[in-house]
Tab-separated table of C-alpha atoms and ligand atoms in Angstrom:
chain	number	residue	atom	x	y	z
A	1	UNK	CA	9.277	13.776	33.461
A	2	UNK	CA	8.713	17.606	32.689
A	3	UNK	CA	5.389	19.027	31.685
A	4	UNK	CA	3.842	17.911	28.539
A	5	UNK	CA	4.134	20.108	25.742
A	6	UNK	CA	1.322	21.829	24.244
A	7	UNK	CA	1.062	20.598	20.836
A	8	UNK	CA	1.101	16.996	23.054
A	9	UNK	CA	-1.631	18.069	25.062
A	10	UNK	CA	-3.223	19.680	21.330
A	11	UNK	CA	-3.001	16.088	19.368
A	12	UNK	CA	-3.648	14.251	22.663
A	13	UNK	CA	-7.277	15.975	22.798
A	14	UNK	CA	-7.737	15.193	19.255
A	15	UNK	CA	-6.947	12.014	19.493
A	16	UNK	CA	-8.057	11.107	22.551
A	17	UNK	CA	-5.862	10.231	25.588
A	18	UNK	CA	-3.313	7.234	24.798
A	19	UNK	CA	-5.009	6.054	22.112
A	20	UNK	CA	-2.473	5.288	19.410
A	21	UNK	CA	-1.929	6.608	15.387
A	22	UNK	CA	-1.289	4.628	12.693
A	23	UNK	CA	2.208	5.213	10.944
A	24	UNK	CA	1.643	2.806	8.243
A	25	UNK	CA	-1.101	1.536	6.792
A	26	UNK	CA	-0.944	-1.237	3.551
A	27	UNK	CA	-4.328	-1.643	0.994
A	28	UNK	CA	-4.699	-4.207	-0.988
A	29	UNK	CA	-6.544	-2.486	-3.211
A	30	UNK	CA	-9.340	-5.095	-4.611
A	31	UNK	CA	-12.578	-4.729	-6.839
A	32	UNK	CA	-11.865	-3.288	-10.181
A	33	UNK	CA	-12.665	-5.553	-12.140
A	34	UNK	CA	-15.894	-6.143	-10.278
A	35	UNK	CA	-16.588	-2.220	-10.403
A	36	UNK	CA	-16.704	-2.307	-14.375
A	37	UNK	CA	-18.589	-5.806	-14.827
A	38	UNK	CA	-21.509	-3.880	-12.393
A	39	UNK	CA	-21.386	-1.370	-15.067
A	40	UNK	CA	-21.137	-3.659	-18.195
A	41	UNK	CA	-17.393	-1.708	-18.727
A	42	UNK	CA	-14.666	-3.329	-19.807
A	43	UNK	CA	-12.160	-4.600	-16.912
A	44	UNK	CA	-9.685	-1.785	-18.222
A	45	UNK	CA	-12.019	0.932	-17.409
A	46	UNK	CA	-12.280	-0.351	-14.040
A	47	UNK	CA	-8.501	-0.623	-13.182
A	48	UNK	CA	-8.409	3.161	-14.827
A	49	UNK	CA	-11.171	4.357	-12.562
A	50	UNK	CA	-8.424	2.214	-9.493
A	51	UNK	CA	-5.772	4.694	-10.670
A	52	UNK	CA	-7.879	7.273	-9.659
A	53	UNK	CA	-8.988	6.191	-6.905
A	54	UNK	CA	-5.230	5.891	-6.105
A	55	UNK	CA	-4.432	9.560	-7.499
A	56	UNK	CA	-7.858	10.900	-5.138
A	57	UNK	CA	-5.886	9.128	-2.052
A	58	UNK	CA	-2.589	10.103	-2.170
A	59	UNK	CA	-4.189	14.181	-2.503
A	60	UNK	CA	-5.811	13.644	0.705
A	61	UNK	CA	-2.964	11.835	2.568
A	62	UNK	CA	-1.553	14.870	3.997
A	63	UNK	CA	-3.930	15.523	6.544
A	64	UNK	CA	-4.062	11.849	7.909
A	65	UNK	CA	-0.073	12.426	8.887
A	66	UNK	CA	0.643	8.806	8.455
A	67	UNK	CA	4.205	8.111	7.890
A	68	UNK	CA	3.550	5.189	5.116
A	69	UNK	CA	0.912	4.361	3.307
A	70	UNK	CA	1.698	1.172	1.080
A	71	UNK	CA	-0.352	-0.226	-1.658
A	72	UNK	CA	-0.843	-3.614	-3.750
A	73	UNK	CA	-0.924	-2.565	-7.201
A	74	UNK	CA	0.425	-5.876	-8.479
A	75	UNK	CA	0.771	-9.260	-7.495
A	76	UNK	CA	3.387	-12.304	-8.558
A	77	UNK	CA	0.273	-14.172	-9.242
A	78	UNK	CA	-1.664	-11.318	-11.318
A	79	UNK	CA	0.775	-12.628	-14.395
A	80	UNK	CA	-1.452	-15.690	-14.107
A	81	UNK	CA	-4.192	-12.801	-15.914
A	82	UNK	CA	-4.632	-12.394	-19.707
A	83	UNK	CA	-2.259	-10.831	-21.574
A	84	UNK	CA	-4.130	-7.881	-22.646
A	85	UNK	CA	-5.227	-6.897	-19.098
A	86	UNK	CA	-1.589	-7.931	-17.594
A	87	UNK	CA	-0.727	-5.197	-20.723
A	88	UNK	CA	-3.454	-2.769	-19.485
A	89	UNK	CA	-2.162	-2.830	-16.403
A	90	UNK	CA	1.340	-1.795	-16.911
A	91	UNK	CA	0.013	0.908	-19.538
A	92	UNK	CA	-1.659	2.396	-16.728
A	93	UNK	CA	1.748	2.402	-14.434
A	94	UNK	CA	3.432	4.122	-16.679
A	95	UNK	CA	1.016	6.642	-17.501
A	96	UNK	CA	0.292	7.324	-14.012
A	97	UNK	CA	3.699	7.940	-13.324
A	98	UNK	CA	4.664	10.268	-15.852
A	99	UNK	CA	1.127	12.272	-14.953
A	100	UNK	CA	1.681	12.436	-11.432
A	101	UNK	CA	5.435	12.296	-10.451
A	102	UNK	CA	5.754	15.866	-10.553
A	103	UNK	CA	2.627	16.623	-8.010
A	104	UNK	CA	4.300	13.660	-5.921
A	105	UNK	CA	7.635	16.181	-5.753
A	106	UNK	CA	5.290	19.113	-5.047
A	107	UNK	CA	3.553	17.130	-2.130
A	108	UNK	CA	6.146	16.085	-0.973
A	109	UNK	CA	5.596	12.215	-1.057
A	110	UNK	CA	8.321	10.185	-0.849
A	111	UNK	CA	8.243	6.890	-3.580
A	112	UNK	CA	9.211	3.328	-2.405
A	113	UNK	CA	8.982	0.263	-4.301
A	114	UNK	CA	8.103	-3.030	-2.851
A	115	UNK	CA	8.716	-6.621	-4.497
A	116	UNK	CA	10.472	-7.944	-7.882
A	117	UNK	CA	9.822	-4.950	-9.430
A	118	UNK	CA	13.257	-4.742	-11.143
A	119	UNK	CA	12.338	-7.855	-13.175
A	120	UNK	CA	9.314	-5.352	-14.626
A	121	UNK	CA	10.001	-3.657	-18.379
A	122	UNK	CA	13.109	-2.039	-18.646
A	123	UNK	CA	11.211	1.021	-19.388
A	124	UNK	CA	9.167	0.716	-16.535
A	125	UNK	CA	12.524	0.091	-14.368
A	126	UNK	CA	13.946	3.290	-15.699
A	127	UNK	CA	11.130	5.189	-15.066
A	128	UNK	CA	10.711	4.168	-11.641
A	129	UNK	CA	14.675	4.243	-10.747
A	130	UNK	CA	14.102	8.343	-12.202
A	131	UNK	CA	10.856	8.791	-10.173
A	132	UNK	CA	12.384	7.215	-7.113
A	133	UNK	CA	15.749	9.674	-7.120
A	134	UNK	CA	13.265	12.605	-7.763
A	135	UNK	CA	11.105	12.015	-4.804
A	136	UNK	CA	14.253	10.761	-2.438
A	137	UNK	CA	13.408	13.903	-0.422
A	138	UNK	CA	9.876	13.795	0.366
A	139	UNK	CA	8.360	13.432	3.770
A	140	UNK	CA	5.663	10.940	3.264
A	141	UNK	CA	6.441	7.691	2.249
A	142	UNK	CA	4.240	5.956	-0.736
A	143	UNK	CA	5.121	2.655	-0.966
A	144	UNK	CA	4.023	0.721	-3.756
A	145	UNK	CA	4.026	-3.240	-4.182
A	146	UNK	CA	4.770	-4.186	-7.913
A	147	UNK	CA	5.454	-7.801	-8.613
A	148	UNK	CA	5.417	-8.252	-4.729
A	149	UNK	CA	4.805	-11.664	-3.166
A	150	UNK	CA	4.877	-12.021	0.292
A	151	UNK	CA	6.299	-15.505	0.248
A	152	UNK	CA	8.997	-14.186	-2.126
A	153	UNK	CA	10.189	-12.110	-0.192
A	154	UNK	CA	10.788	-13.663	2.567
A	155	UNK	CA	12.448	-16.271	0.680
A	156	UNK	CA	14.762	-13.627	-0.260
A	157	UNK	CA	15.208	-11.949	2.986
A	158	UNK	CA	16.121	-15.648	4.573
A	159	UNK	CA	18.431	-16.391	2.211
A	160	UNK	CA	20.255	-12.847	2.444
A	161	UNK	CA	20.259	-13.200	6.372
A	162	UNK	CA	21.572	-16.557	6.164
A	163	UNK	CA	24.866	-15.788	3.867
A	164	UNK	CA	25.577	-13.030	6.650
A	165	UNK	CA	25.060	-15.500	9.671
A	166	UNK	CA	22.512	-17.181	11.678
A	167	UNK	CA	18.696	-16.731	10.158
A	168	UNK	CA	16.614	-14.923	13.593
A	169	UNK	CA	13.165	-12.922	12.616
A	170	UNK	CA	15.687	-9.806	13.519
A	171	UNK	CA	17.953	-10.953	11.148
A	172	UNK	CA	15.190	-11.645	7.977
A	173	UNK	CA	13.563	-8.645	9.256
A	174	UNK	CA	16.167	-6.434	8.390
A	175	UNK	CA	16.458	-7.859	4.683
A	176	UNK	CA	12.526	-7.497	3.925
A	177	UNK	CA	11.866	-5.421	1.127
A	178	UNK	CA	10.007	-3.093	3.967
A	179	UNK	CA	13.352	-2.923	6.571
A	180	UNK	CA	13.050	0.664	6.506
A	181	UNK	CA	9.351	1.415	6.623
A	182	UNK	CA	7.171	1.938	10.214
A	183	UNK	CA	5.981	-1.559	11.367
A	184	UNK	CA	2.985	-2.402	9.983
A	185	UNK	CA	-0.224	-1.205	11.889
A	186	UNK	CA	-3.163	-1.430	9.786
A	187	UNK	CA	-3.807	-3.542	6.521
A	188	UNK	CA	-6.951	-3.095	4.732
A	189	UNK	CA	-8.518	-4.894	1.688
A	190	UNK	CA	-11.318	-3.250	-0.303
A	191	UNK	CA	-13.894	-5.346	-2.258
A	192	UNK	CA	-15.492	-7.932	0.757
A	193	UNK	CA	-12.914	-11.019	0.125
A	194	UNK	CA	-11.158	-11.960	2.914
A	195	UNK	CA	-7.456	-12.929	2.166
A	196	UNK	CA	-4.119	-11.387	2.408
A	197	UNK	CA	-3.669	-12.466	-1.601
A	198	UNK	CA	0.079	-13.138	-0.804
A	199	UNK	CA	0.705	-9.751	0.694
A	200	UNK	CA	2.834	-8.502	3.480
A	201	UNK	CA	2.692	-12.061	5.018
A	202	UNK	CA	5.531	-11.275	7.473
A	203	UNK	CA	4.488	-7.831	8.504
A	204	UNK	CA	0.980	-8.674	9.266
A	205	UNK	CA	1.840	-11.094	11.731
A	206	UNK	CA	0.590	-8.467	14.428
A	207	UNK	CA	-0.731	-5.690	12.407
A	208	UNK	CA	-4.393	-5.009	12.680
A	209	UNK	CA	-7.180	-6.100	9.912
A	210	UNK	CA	-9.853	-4.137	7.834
A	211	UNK	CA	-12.005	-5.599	5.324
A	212	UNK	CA	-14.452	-3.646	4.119
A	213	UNK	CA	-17.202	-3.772	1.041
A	214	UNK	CA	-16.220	-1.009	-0.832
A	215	UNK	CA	-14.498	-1.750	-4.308
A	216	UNK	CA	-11.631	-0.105	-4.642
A	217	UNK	CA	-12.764	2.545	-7.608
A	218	UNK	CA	-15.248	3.319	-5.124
A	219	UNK	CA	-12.222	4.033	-2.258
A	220	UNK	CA	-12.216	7.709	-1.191
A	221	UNK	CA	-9.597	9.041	1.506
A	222	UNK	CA	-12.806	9.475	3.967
A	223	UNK	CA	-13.153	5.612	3.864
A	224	UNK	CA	-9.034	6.265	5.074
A	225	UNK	CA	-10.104	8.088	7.320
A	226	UNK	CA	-13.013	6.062	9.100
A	227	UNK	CA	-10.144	3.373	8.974
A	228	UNK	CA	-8.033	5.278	11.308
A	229	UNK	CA	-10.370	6.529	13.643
A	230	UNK	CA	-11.810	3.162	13.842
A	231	UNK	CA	-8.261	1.954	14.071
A	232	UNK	CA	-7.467	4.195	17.436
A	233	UNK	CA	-10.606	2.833	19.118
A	234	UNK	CA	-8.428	-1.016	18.808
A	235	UNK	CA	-6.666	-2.225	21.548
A	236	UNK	CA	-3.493	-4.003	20.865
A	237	UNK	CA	-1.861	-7.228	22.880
A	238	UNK	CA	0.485	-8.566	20.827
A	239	UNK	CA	0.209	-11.731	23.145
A	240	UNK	CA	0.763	-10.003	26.370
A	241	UNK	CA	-1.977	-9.695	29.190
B	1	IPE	C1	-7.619	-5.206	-8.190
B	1	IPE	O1	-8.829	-5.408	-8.831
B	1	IPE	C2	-6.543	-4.727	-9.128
B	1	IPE	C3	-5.430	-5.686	-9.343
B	1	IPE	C4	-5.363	-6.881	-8.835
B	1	IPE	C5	-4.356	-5.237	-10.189
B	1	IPE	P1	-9.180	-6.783	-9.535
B	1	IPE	O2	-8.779	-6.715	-10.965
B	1	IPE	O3	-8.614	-7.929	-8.778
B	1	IPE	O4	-10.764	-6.766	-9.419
B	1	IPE	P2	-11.738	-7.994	-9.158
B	1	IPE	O5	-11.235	-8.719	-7.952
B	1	IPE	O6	-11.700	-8.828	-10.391
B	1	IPE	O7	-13.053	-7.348	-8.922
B	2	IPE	C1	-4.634	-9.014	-4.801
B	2	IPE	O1	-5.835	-9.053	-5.467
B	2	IPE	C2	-3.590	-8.296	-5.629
B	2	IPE	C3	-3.767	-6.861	-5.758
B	2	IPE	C4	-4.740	-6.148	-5.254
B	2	IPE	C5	-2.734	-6.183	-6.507
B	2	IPE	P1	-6.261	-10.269	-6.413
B	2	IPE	O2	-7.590	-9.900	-6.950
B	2	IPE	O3	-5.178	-10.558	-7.381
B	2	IPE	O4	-6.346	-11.480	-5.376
B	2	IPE	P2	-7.181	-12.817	-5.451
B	2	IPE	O5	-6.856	-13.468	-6.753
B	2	IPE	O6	-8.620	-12.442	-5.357
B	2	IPE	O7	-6.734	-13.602	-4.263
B	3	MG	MG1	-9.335	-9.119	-7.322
């Protein structure tokens, strides 16, 4: 082995010596609706004040260099909600995206959708089909779970793996919604309940767990930020020693 580089030696002080960086973390991004009854707001200004919190996240991601960040924004089951906040809700989608695409090209963040999202609104589809191509050339991936159940998917995946052969983790692995995201390091849900809410089932089967009291609207990239440092102090096994 030759000498270690200087930027190495640089990030290894920083980070202290072997201890590892996240490349992706996943939120499940909880508490909204909690954050506006506190208030005695409606549960649309809560998921409004989410957005933000979203929009405040994703302008303070650059510094954390994580490859992938990926976030629940909606369930399979959160149809099971009224109409009018189910409505709400994809209101809010498709404002965000047509207020913040074009600071996602700037930043260079790279879009990826996660789940049955094609199933959503054809406008919705279109818009996220555009916003997709337009941010095909960013550098850090935003990957957002719409429609997404865990147990859907890897339904799906098994079924695609087994019309091309035998069905192996490698092979429903590869046909996961996520096949071409990092593994799976950190997964964190906001708001105190402790569940996984149908997300990432698969990946999480060795990724490390955060639950934390904060409701979402409340979610600031510091709290990101404690995650990760608190995140390098973990020592991972994954059944060995
Ligand atoms: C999370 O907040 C947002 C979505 C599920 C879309 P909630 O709406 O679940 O908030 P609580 O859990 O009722 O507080
Ligand atoms: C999980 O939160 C889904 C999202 C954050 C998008 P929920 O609030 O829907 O989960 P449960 O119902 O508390 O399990
Ligand atoms: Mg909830």
């Amino acid at each position: 082995m030759g000498a270690t580089p200087a930027t190495d030696q640089a990030a290894a002080r920083i980070l202290g010596a072997g201890e590892p960086r996240a490349r992706h973390v996943a939120i499940i991004m909880d508490g909204n609706g909690r954050w506006a009854k506190k208030r005695g707001l409606p549960r649309a200004v809560g998921h409004q004040r989410g957005v933000e919190a979203v929009r405040r996240l994703v302008r303070g991601l650059e510094p954390m260099k994580l490859e992938c960040l990926t976030l629940y924004a909606f369930s399979s089951e959160n149809w099971k909600r009224s109409h009018d906040e189910v409505d709400d809700l994809m209101n809010l989608m498709r404002r965000f995206i047509k207020s913040d695409l074009e600071e996602f090209v700037a930043n260079g963040v790279k879009l990826k959708i996660i789940g049955d999202w094609r199933s959503l609104a054809p406008d919705i589809v279109a818009m996220l089909e555009d916003a997709l191509a337009r941010t095909a050339n960013g550098r850090q991936i935003l990957a957002v779970a719409l429609n997404y159940g865990g147990k859907h998917e890897i339904a799906r995946a098994a079924a695609k793996a087994a019309a091309k052969g035998a069905i192996t983790p490698e092979a429903i692995e590869a046909q996961l919604d996520t096949h071409d995201l990092p593994p799976l390091d950190l997964l964190i849900r906001t708001s105190g309940e402790i569940r996984l809410s149908n997300f990432l089932l698969w990946q999480a089967a060795y990724a490390e767990m955060l639950f934390v009291d904060t409701l979402w609207p409340d979610f600031k990239p510091e709290h990101l930020q404690q995650a990760l440092d608190d995140f390098a102090r973990r020592e991972r096994r994954y059944g060995g020693r």
